[in-house]
XYZ file of C-alpha atoms in Angstrom:
597
model
C 132.579 12.604 131.543
C 132.084 10.780 128.256
C 128.706 12.485 127.764
C 130.273 15.839 128.561
C 133.082 15.139 126.129
C 130.595 14.106 123.427
C 128.578 17.244 124.093
C 131.746 19.314 123.916
C 132.697 17.715 120.600
C 129.214 18.394 119.281
C 129.438 22.034 120.292
C 132.845 22.271 118.657
C 131.560 20.651 115.481
C 128.539 22.927 115.158
C 130.498 26.056 114.142
C 132.324 23.962 111.562
C 129.041 22.727 110.118
C 127.727 26.320 110.119
C 130.881 27.460 108.338
C 130.440 24.736 105.760
C 126.827 25.777 105.271
C 127.886 29.362 104.753
C 130.417 28.191 102.170
C 127.727 26.230 100.338
C 125.524 29.299 100.215
C 128.458 31.432 99.089
C 129.378 29.111 96.216
C 126.087 29.550 94.313
C 126.284 33.281 95.000
C 129.647 33.477 93.255
C 128.494 31.315 90.367
C 125.278 33.304 89.884
C 127.323 36.525 89.919
C 129.687 35.241 87.234
C 126.853 33.723 85.192
C 125.081 37.092 85.079
C 128.214 38.768 83.717
C 128.671 35.980 81.144
C 125.077 36.162 79.897
C 125.293 39.938 79.637
C 128.436 39.645 77.518
C 126.963 36.950 75.261
C 123.925 39.147 74.591
C 126.128 42.093 73.572
C 128.575 42.453 70.717
C 130.566 40.709 69.323
C 128.312 37.637 69.556
C 125.069 39.606 69.942
C 122.906 36.624 70.933
C 119.975 38.916 71.568
C 117.575 36.284 73.049
C 119.985 35.971 75.973
C 119.296 39.597 76.773
C 115.950 38.516 78.232
C 117.624 36.254 80.811
C 120.916 38.082 81.325
C 119.607 39.818 84.431
C 118.073 36.669 85.940
C 121.159 35.503 87.926
C 121.685 38.885 89.564
C 117.939 39.139 90.229
C 118.051 35.804 92.045
C 120.847 37.155 94.213
C 118.797 40.265 94.948
C 115.881 38.088 96.111
C 117.963 35.820 98.323
C 116.794 35.607 101.934
C 120.354 35.148 103.159
C 121.930 38.500 103.868
C 124.979 38.949 101.581
C 128.333 39.445 103.192
C 130.801 42.074 102.134
C 132.820 39.309 100.542
C 129.854 38.294 98.396
C 129.255 41.858 97.307
C 132.935 42.094 96.349
C 132.509 38.998 94.181
C 129.586 40.677 92.461
C 131.678 43.805 91.927
C 134.401 41.627 90.434
C 131.901 39.933 88.095
C 130.557 43.301 86.935
C 134.085 44.622 86.399
C 135.024 41.545 84.365
C 132.066 42.135 82.070
C 133.119 45.706 81.407
C 136.790 44.815 80.986
C 135.877 42.370 78.222
C 133.173 44.533 76.647
C 135.382 47.635 76.454
C 138.802 46.140 75.840
C 139.067 48.140 72.601
C 139.520 51.342 74.601
C 143.071 50.403 75.491
C 144.052 50.311 71.798
C 143.887 54.094 71.538
C 147.056 54.801 73.511
C 149.209 52.931 76.055
C 148.066 55.412 78.707
C 144.490 54.283 78.081
C 145.177 50.959 79.800
C 144.739 52.761 83.085
C 141.622 54.537 81.839
C 140.133 51.271 80.536
C 140.753 49.518 83.828
C 139.508 52.438 85.939
C 136.345 52.849 83.873
C 135.588 49.121 84.025
C 136.063 48.961 87.783
C 133.841 52.002 88.215
C 131.099 50.553 86.005
C 131.409 47.229 87.825
C 130.113 48.947 90.965
C 126.640 49.112 89.435
C 126.181 45.325 89.779
C 126.370 45.212 93.613
C 124.450 48.506 93.752
C 121.659 46.881 91.753
C 121.458 43.835 94.034
C 121.678 45.871 97.228
C 119.051 48.420 96.199
C 116.608 45.768 94.965
C 116.947 44.101 98.372
C 116.125 47.406 100.054
C 113.095 47.928 97.820
C 111.792 44.405 98.311
C 112.365 44.575 102.039
C 110.121 47.646 102.029
C 107.307 45.789 100.274
C 107.977 46.829 96.662
C 107.101 43.806 94.462
C 110.148 42.240 92.869
C 108.731 42.524 89.361
C 108.678 46.311 89.861
C 111.759 46.715 92.042
C 114.102 44.986 89.581
C 113.324 47.076 86.448
C 112.977 50.314 88.431
C 116.364 49.945 90.089
C 118.106 48.721 86.946
C 116.798 51.529 84.743
C 117.335 54.120 87.474
C 120.980 53.089 87.646
C 121.271 53.202 83.848
C 120.019 56.785 83.957
C 122.547 57.721 86.638
C 125.296 56.044 84.625
C 124.245 58.132 81.614
C 124.994 61.350 83.512
C 127.674 60.558 86.095
C 131.210 61.647 85.157
C 129.991 63.132 81.824
C 127.879 60.051 81.085
C 128.370 56.585 79.625
C 125.362 54.969 77.951
C 126.917 52.079 76.008
C 125.921 48.475 76.727
C 122.530 49.278 78.214
C 120.308 46.251 78.732
C 117.899 47.446 76.044
C 120.741 47.621 73.517
C 120.734 43.829 73.346
C 117.522 44.176 71.288
C 118.856 46.821 68.858
C 118.294 44.674 65.785
C 114.753 43.598 66.764
C 112.912 46.521 65.217
C 109.471 45.751 66.640
C 110.814 45.853 70.204
C 112.730 49.128 70.075
C 109.939 51.400 68.794
C 109.014 52.318 72.385
C 112.298 54.217 72.445
C 110.423 57.270 71.150
C 108.454 57.286 74.416
C 111.139 56.984 77.088
C 114.409 56.424 75.247
C 116.517 53.288 75.461
C 115.371 53.092 79.060
C 111.924 51.916 77.921
C 113.396 48.826 76.251
C 115.649 48.172 79.249
C 112.613 48.368 81.550
C 110.665 45.784 79.533
C 113.608 43.392 79.303
C 114.352 43.771 83.036
C 110.695 43.182 83.945
C 110.666 39.938 81.948
C 113.914 38.867 83.625
C 112.345 39.620 87.023
C 109.314 37.462 86.220
C 111.578 34.625 85.067
C 113.653 34.888 88.242
C 110.544 34.763 90.452
C 109.192 31.743 88.613
C 112.530 29.982 88.234
C 113.089 29.798 91.973
C 110.389 27.156 92.326
C 112.285 24.754 90.069
C 115.848 25.279 91.273
C 117.552 22.326 92.983
C 117.746 22.764 96.733
C 121.490 23.290 96.720
C 120.990 26.275 94.385
C 117.917 27.570 96.164
C 117.958 31.257 97.068
C 114.623 31.824 98.872
C 112.662 34.962 98.150
C 113.098 37.546 100.836
C 109.553 38.164 102.109
C 108.982 41.245 104.258
C 107.485 40.389 107.622
C 103.757 40.895 108.050
C 102.659 43.932 110.044
C 99.234 45.097 111.249
C 99.188 47.692 108.492
C 100.354 45.524 105.559
C 100.042 41.780 105.259
C 102.768 39.689 103.690
C 102.088 38.100 100.271
C 99.913 35.010 100.462
C 102.285 32.670 98.661
C 105.242 32.482 96.345
C 102.930 31.123 93.649
C 100.729 34.256 93.817
C 103.795 36.460 93.512
C 105.098 34.432 90.577
C 101.764 34.610 88.773
C 101.442 38.346 89.311
C 104.996 38.910 88.105
C 104.519 36.842 84.975
C 101.191 38.535 84.238
C 102.717 42.014 84.598
C 105.692 41.149 82.383
C 103.445 39.529 79.766
C 101.153 42.568 79.555
C 104.168 44.893 79.312
C 105.765 42.801 76.569
C 102.533 42.497 74.568
C 101.984 46.256 74.806
C 105.535 46.832 73.588
C 105.040 44.492 70.626
C 101.687 46.081 69.804
C 103.140 49.574 69.867
C 106.064 48.440 67.726
C 103.787 46.846 65.146
C 101.718 50.033 64.939
C 104.782 52.249 64.514
C 106.317 49.995 61.845
C 103.043 50.054 59.929
C 102.979 53.841 59.635
C 103.784 55.325 56.182
C 107.073 56.845 57.429
C 108.346 53.336 58.195
C 107.298 51.758 54.904
C 108.077 52.072 51.209
C 105.535 54.923 51.112
C 107.900 57.186 53.058
C 108.655 60.508 51.362
C 112.213 60.969 50.156
C 114.156 63.961 51.453
C 115.332 64.477 47.877
C 119.071 64.422 48.566
C 121.830 61.884 48.008
C 124.622 61.803 50.565
C 127.932 60.004 50.122
C 129.351 58.625 53.382
C 133.052 57.895 52.983
C 134.886 55.252 55.014
C 138.549 54.332 54.792
C 140.600 51.943 56.860
C 143.247 54.408 57.970
C 145.336 53.917 61.092
C 145.684 56.987 63.274
C 148.293 58.138 65.754
C 147.878 60.139 68.927
C 150.439 62.664 67.682
C 149.871 62.788 63.925
C 152.863 63.745 61.728
C 151.942 66.117 58.924
C 153.008 63.534 56.331
C 150.577 60.995 57.765
C 147.800 63.577 57.807
C 148.429 64.236 54.100
C 148.251 60.498 53.348
C 144.900 60.197 55.119
C 143.582 63.275 53.278
C 144.610 61.769 49.930
C 142.986 58.440 50.810
C 139.669 60.101 51.616
C 139.854 62.145 48.434
C 140.265 58.911 46.431
C 137.339 57.367 48.289
C 135.196 60.404 47.518
C 136.121 60.249 43.843
C 135.142 56.562 43.776
C 131.779 57.428 45.311
C 131.158 60.121 42.693
C 132.019 57.709 39.892
C 129.779 55.004 41.392
C 126.838 57.420 41.548
C 126.711 57.567 37.737
C 124.027 59.967 36.517
C 122.642 60.316 40.040
C 123.525 63.661 41.588
C 125.457 63.608 44.869
C 124.435 66.548 47.033
C 126.773 66.068 49.994
C 130.034 64.211 50.653
C 130.801 63.404 54.292
C 134.252 62.730 55.748
C 134.666 61.390 59.304
C 135.919 63.217 62.361
C 139.308 64.958 61.919
C 140.016 63.339 58.515
C 140.110 66.684 56.650
C 142.467 68.565 58.963
C 145.824 67.604 57.445
C 147.514 69.529 60.234
C 145.602 72.712 59.453
C 142.437 73.400 61.463
C 139.653 75.657 60.273
C 140.253 79.076 61.874
C 137.581 81.512 62.938
C 137.865 84.959 64.472
C 135.604 85.645 67.429
C 134.005 88.928 68.397
C 137.066 90.209 70.265
C 140.105 88.221 69.119
C 143.365 88.777 70.962
C 146.747 87.830 69.551
C 148.295 85.123 71.798
C 151.529 86.242 73.438
C 153.318 83.076 72.289
C 152.547 83.930 68.633
C 154.989 86.842 68.729
C 152.818 88.887 66.344
C 151.190 92.249 66.484
C 147.391 92.339 66.528
C 147.244 93.287 62.851
C 149.765 90.611 61.835
C 147.884 88.034 63.864
C 144.510 88.845 62.282
C 146.047 88.705 58.839
C 147.671 85.328 59.575
C 144.364 83.820 60.691
C 142.564 85.122 57.607
C 145.270 83.720 55.326
C 145.097 80.300 56.982
C 141.299 80.284 56.665
C 141.619 81.113 52.983
C 144.128 78.295 52.443
C 141.760 75.867 54.176
C 138.920 76.924 51.863
C 141.151 76.613 48.810
C 141.833 73.010 49.812
C 138.097 72.398 50.076
C 137.526 74.059 46.709
C 140.160 71.814 45.124
C 138.468 68.738 46.570
C 135.140 69.842 45.102
C 136.730 70.505 41.706
C 138.193 67.003 41.597
C 134.885 65.474 42.628
C 133.155 67.160 39.707
C 135.768 65.705 37.363
C 135.191 62.230 38.825
C 131.424 62.243 38.365
C 128.837 63.255 35.823
C 127.392 66.338 37.507
C 128.277 69.841 36.460
C 128.259 71.481 39.912
C 130.158 70.254 42.955
C 128.574 68.601 45.976
C 128.635 70.305 49.333
C 131.067 68.934 51.917
C 130.578 68.058 55.575
C 134.016 67.213 56.884
C 135.586 66.453 60.220
C 138.301 68.958 60.984
C 139.933 70.559 63.934
C 138.740 74.116 64.457
C 140.245 77.128 66.185
C 138.308 80.155 67.382
C 140.248 83.127 68.644
C 138.776 85.123 71.512
C 140.561 86.270 74.674
C 142.504 83.019 74.332
C 142.672 80.528 71.460
C 139.943 77.894 71.735
C 140.368 74.500 70.126
C 137.375 72.444 68.961
C 136.617 69.112 67.400
C 134.679 70.442 64.440
C 132.297 69.491 61.650
C 132.759 72.069 58.893
C 130.067 72.604 56.260
C 131.327 73.759 52.868
C 128.639 74.921 50.452
C 128.613 74.133 46.765
C 130.257 77.525 46.161
C 133.448 76.274 47.793
C 133.185 78.493 50.874
C 132.658 77.580 54.518
C 129.038 78.305 55.338
C 129.151 77.276 58.997
C 130.766 74.878 61.428
C 129.771 72.952 64.527
C 131.914 72.356 67.598
C 131.518 69.071 69.436
C 129.606 69.694 72.657
C 129.968 66.462 74.612
C 133.681 65.912 75.100
C 135.484 62.702 76.027
C 137.025 62.877 79.492
C 140.830 62.539 79.513
C 140.899 62.221 75.707
C 139.729 65.791 75.077
C 139.800 67.435 78.477
C 141.003 66.862 82.025
C 138.440 67.503 84.780
C 139.052 70.604 86.927
C 142.110 71.631 84.923
C 140.511 74.964 84.012
C 140.991 75.864 87.672
C 144.755 75.622 87.091
C 145.277 76.975 83.543
C 148.985 77.560 84.061
C 149.544 73.798 84.034
C 148.737 73.719 80.321
C 151.959 75.630 79.635
C 153.993 72.970 81.418
C 152.220 69.727 80.514
C 151.001 68.392 77.119
C 147.406 68.021 78.270
C 144.316 67.949 76.031
C 142.315 71.166 76.117
C 139.396 70.943 73.717
C 136.624 73.487 74.204
C 133.019 72.243 74.087
C 130.859 73.751 71.358
C 128.416 76.422 72.430
C 125.280 75.208 70.662
C 123.626 72.640 68.432
C 123.342 73.651 64.785
C 121.585 72.784 61.550
C 123.089 73.090 58.076
C 120.758 73.634 55.088
C 121.154 71.249 52.150
C 118.624 72.039 49.415
C 115.311 71.857 51.290
C 116.725 69.597 53.999
C 118.021 70.537 57.445
C 120.991 68.526 58.745
C 122.004 68.322 62.405
C 125.676 67.334 62.748
C 127.211 65.705 65.761
C 130.553 64.125 66.435
C 131.969 60.901 67.838
C 130.317 59.537 71.005
C 127.608 62.204 71.061
C 125.315 59.474 69.727
C 126.586 57.080 72.409
C 125.465 59.247 75.321
C 121.734 58.769 75.756
C 120.892 62.378 76.591
C 123.188 64.152 74.122
C 121.487 63.647 70.742
C 117.901 63.942 71.970
C 118.753 67.150 73.838
C 120.285 68.638 70.687
C 117.203 67.831 68.618
C 114.900 69.199 71.316
C 116.854 72.470 71.516
C 116.842 72.874 67.745
C 113.096 72.214 67.575
C 112.527 74.777 70.334
C 114.290 77.436 68.222
C 112.143 76.655 65.174
C 114.856 74.780 63.234
C 114.042 71.079 63.692
C 116.446 68.893 61.699
C 115.320 66.421 59.067
C 118.249 64.099 59.689
C 121.278 63.606 61.908
C 124.786 63.036 60.557
C 127.467 61.771 62.910
C 131.161 62.110 62.088
C 133.406 59.803 64.073
C 136.893 58.361 64.077
C 136.651 54.960 65.755
C 139.972 53.757 64.381
C 141.325 54.279 67.896
C 139.526 51.113 68.999
C 141.025 48.715 66.483
C 137.906 47.093 65.063
C 136.856 45.938 68.534
C 133.238 45.585 69.749
C 133.419 49.226 70.898
C 132.518 50.098 67.288
C 129.443 47.869 67.475
C 128.383 49.375 70.804
C 128.582 52.802 69.148
C 126.465 51.561 66.246
C 123.780 50.206 68.571
C 123.612 53.479 70.489
C 123.147 55.306 67.186
C 120.261 53.036 66.195
C 118.475 53.981 69.402
C 119.269 57.671 68.807
C 117.488 57.429 65.459
C 114.342 55.977 67.045
C 114.325 58.363 70.001
C 114.473 61.405 67.697
C 112.492 59.809 64.823
C 115.081 61.026 62.341
C 117.200 59.079 59.885
C 120.749 58.937 61.188
C 123.829 58.679 58.973
C 127.279 57.968 60.340
C 130.601 58.332 58.504
C 133.419 56.693 60.403
C 137.071 55.992 59.849
C 137.329 52.147 59.950
C 133.595 51.909 60.785
C 130.828 51.831 61.715
C 129.640 53.683 58.619
C 125.861 53.237 58.577
C 122.559 54.461 57.229
C 119.777 54.052 59.779
C 116.151 54.970 59.196
C 113.860 56.657 61.728
C 112.741 53.259 62.992
C 116.269 52.252 63.979
C 116.683 49.753 61.130
C 120.014 49.431 59.353
C 119.364 50.296 55.713
C 123.027 49.865 54.788
C 126.257 49.231 56.666
C 129.875 48.925 55.569
C 132.087 46.165 56.985
C 134.460 47.266 59.710
C 138.087 47.955 58.792
C 137.326 48.335 55.090
C 137.346 50.983 52.366
C 134.036 51.911 50.839
C 131.144 54.317 50.665
C 127.391 54.489 51.104
C 125.175 56.543 48.797
C 122.322 57.269 51.182
C 118.940 58.623 50.132
C 117.192 59.059 53.496
C 113.444 59.473 53.797
C 111.487 61.975 55.817
C 110.279 60.836 59.226
C 109.815 63.336 62.024
C 107.030 61.383 63.735
C 106.157 62.788 67.134
C 107.308 60.954 70.227
C 106.986 61.700 73.923
C 110.763 61.543 74.307
C 111.164 64.495 71.924
C 108.818 66.568 74.065
C 109.844 65.577 77.604
C 113.329 64.174 77.161
C 114.333 61.820 79.939
C 112.498 63.734 82.678
C 109.978 60.907 83.276
C 112.861 58.448 83.619
C 114.582 60.732 86.095
C 111.810 59.766 88.521
C 113.327 56.263 88.540
C 116.744 57.754 89.203
C 115.213 59.668 92.124
C 113.694 56.428 93.452
C 117.139 54.830 93.353
C 118.574 57.707 95.381
C 115.728 57.404 97.908
C 116.267 53.651 98.198
C 119.951 54.242 98.839
C 119.085 56.690 101.623
C 116.484 54.327 103.117
C 118.936 51.443 103.037
C 121.594 53.530 104.735
C 119.223 54.627 107.515
C 117.872 51.118 108.084
C 121.328 49.619 108.175
C 122.458 52.266 110.654
C 119.495 51.507 112.928
C 120.309 47.786 112.845
C 123.930 48.534 113.699
C 122.898 50.743 116.611
C 120.563 48.071 118.001
C 123.282 45.457 117.655
C 125.836 47.613 119.459
C 123.395 48.465 122.266
C 122.505 44.810 122.830
């Protein structure tokens, strides 16, 4: 009886010991999940400890290579860790408007999903005999691509962006975009994770998941062989990246021998607070502030001619958008005007807008030493009247003659800030609710400035990986390739938070991917001058008043990314989708076998 009792106690104690073991395994899982989020944040702005970018993915890679099958609870912890990273990285979004608290939280929780997706899909790939040093960068970059398109796209805080200020590393961006840098960094992290496992204390050990040997394919010989192969692959990839970067930075376009474009452009920045519903008096104050800043820039230029003055997004509007008549304008019923009265009203408003621009140019001439006024590229609301009025976020180009030569409508709109998804299916709701209804611009454009072609874009169009490169590719296809890109943005909504720095980093990569100098004029910052190699030539402090007198140089070097766009990278996105399908099928088969047994 005593033996039976002892045996019974042993059998009762075994589940408890197993539970304790599971808790011990779960504890390092949670800590690795949180450590990965912490390292990712430290490598990004505001601290920007870029060397940590090379190891930021190591903790999550170790989880992906664990032989213990993760529970749903562990995946939820990883989701939580990913969400925490995004909540901290993007906290500036909630400064824009109290309603944005919900948007900030929802976006962060959505983006947090990519962390458990990464771990789960790497496990599927490795289980199907894809080497870890390939599976980790392929899955990570494939998910970054999907993130850049899903729900209108969000390309900030990519892994490669941690290296934005290391010029020699980011030159490969002209081959495959920011994704190329992310792939190299992820491959190095994978090699470190494979090698690091051999030196982890036992209590932290997460054994590599080796696929079982089959008659067709033998399992790897040893962990050491796998570690050596991984380190060799990552080393070759890194050395090739450095070699390519050194070659690109040694080309004439990236040195003091670069040819000047022959124009001087004044980028104006003011530290002006904005409101979601802007009173006309406040709009007039902002207009006056930017006029003073422009006059200061003209005076600072001295005998040097200023060819173009740039104001940020929406800073010129002053409650009066630029108005344009379409091919078949129709007087809106709510205007209460006849067709003739309506057309006359629009033409009068357009003339008043141009008179304001002409007055600005006149005052700029008086403030400087040149006899003719500079052209203007200003952020302003725009209205185009067709069958219904269409509202745009515009960049209006005013020639030196004081007349509007052309304007560009922002193409890539911000969800919820500028439009509500699917609302065009229910247009009557706009008459009942104060909902944003900005129309996307129809096409990319170039504005001629002397012998230089300028491609304007607005706000986060440089922060979405595919937006800027697609614009440049379309313009080149029509025979009007731009010589430079000018971005107009109003980042005052984000209160000087790291969101401004994330935008700046995205713009640096946009410059390299297109091999064009990129200028950005921003309210509160970042106002920057970036060359075609992604290097910051000049930058104004955030939340300050000032200007940059930029004299960009000609670049236009060819890159594979300009020819193919992100189509080669889409193959990695397709692999991710296939892995998801394979994982689903395999999991379903396991569940069916378990239920049948």
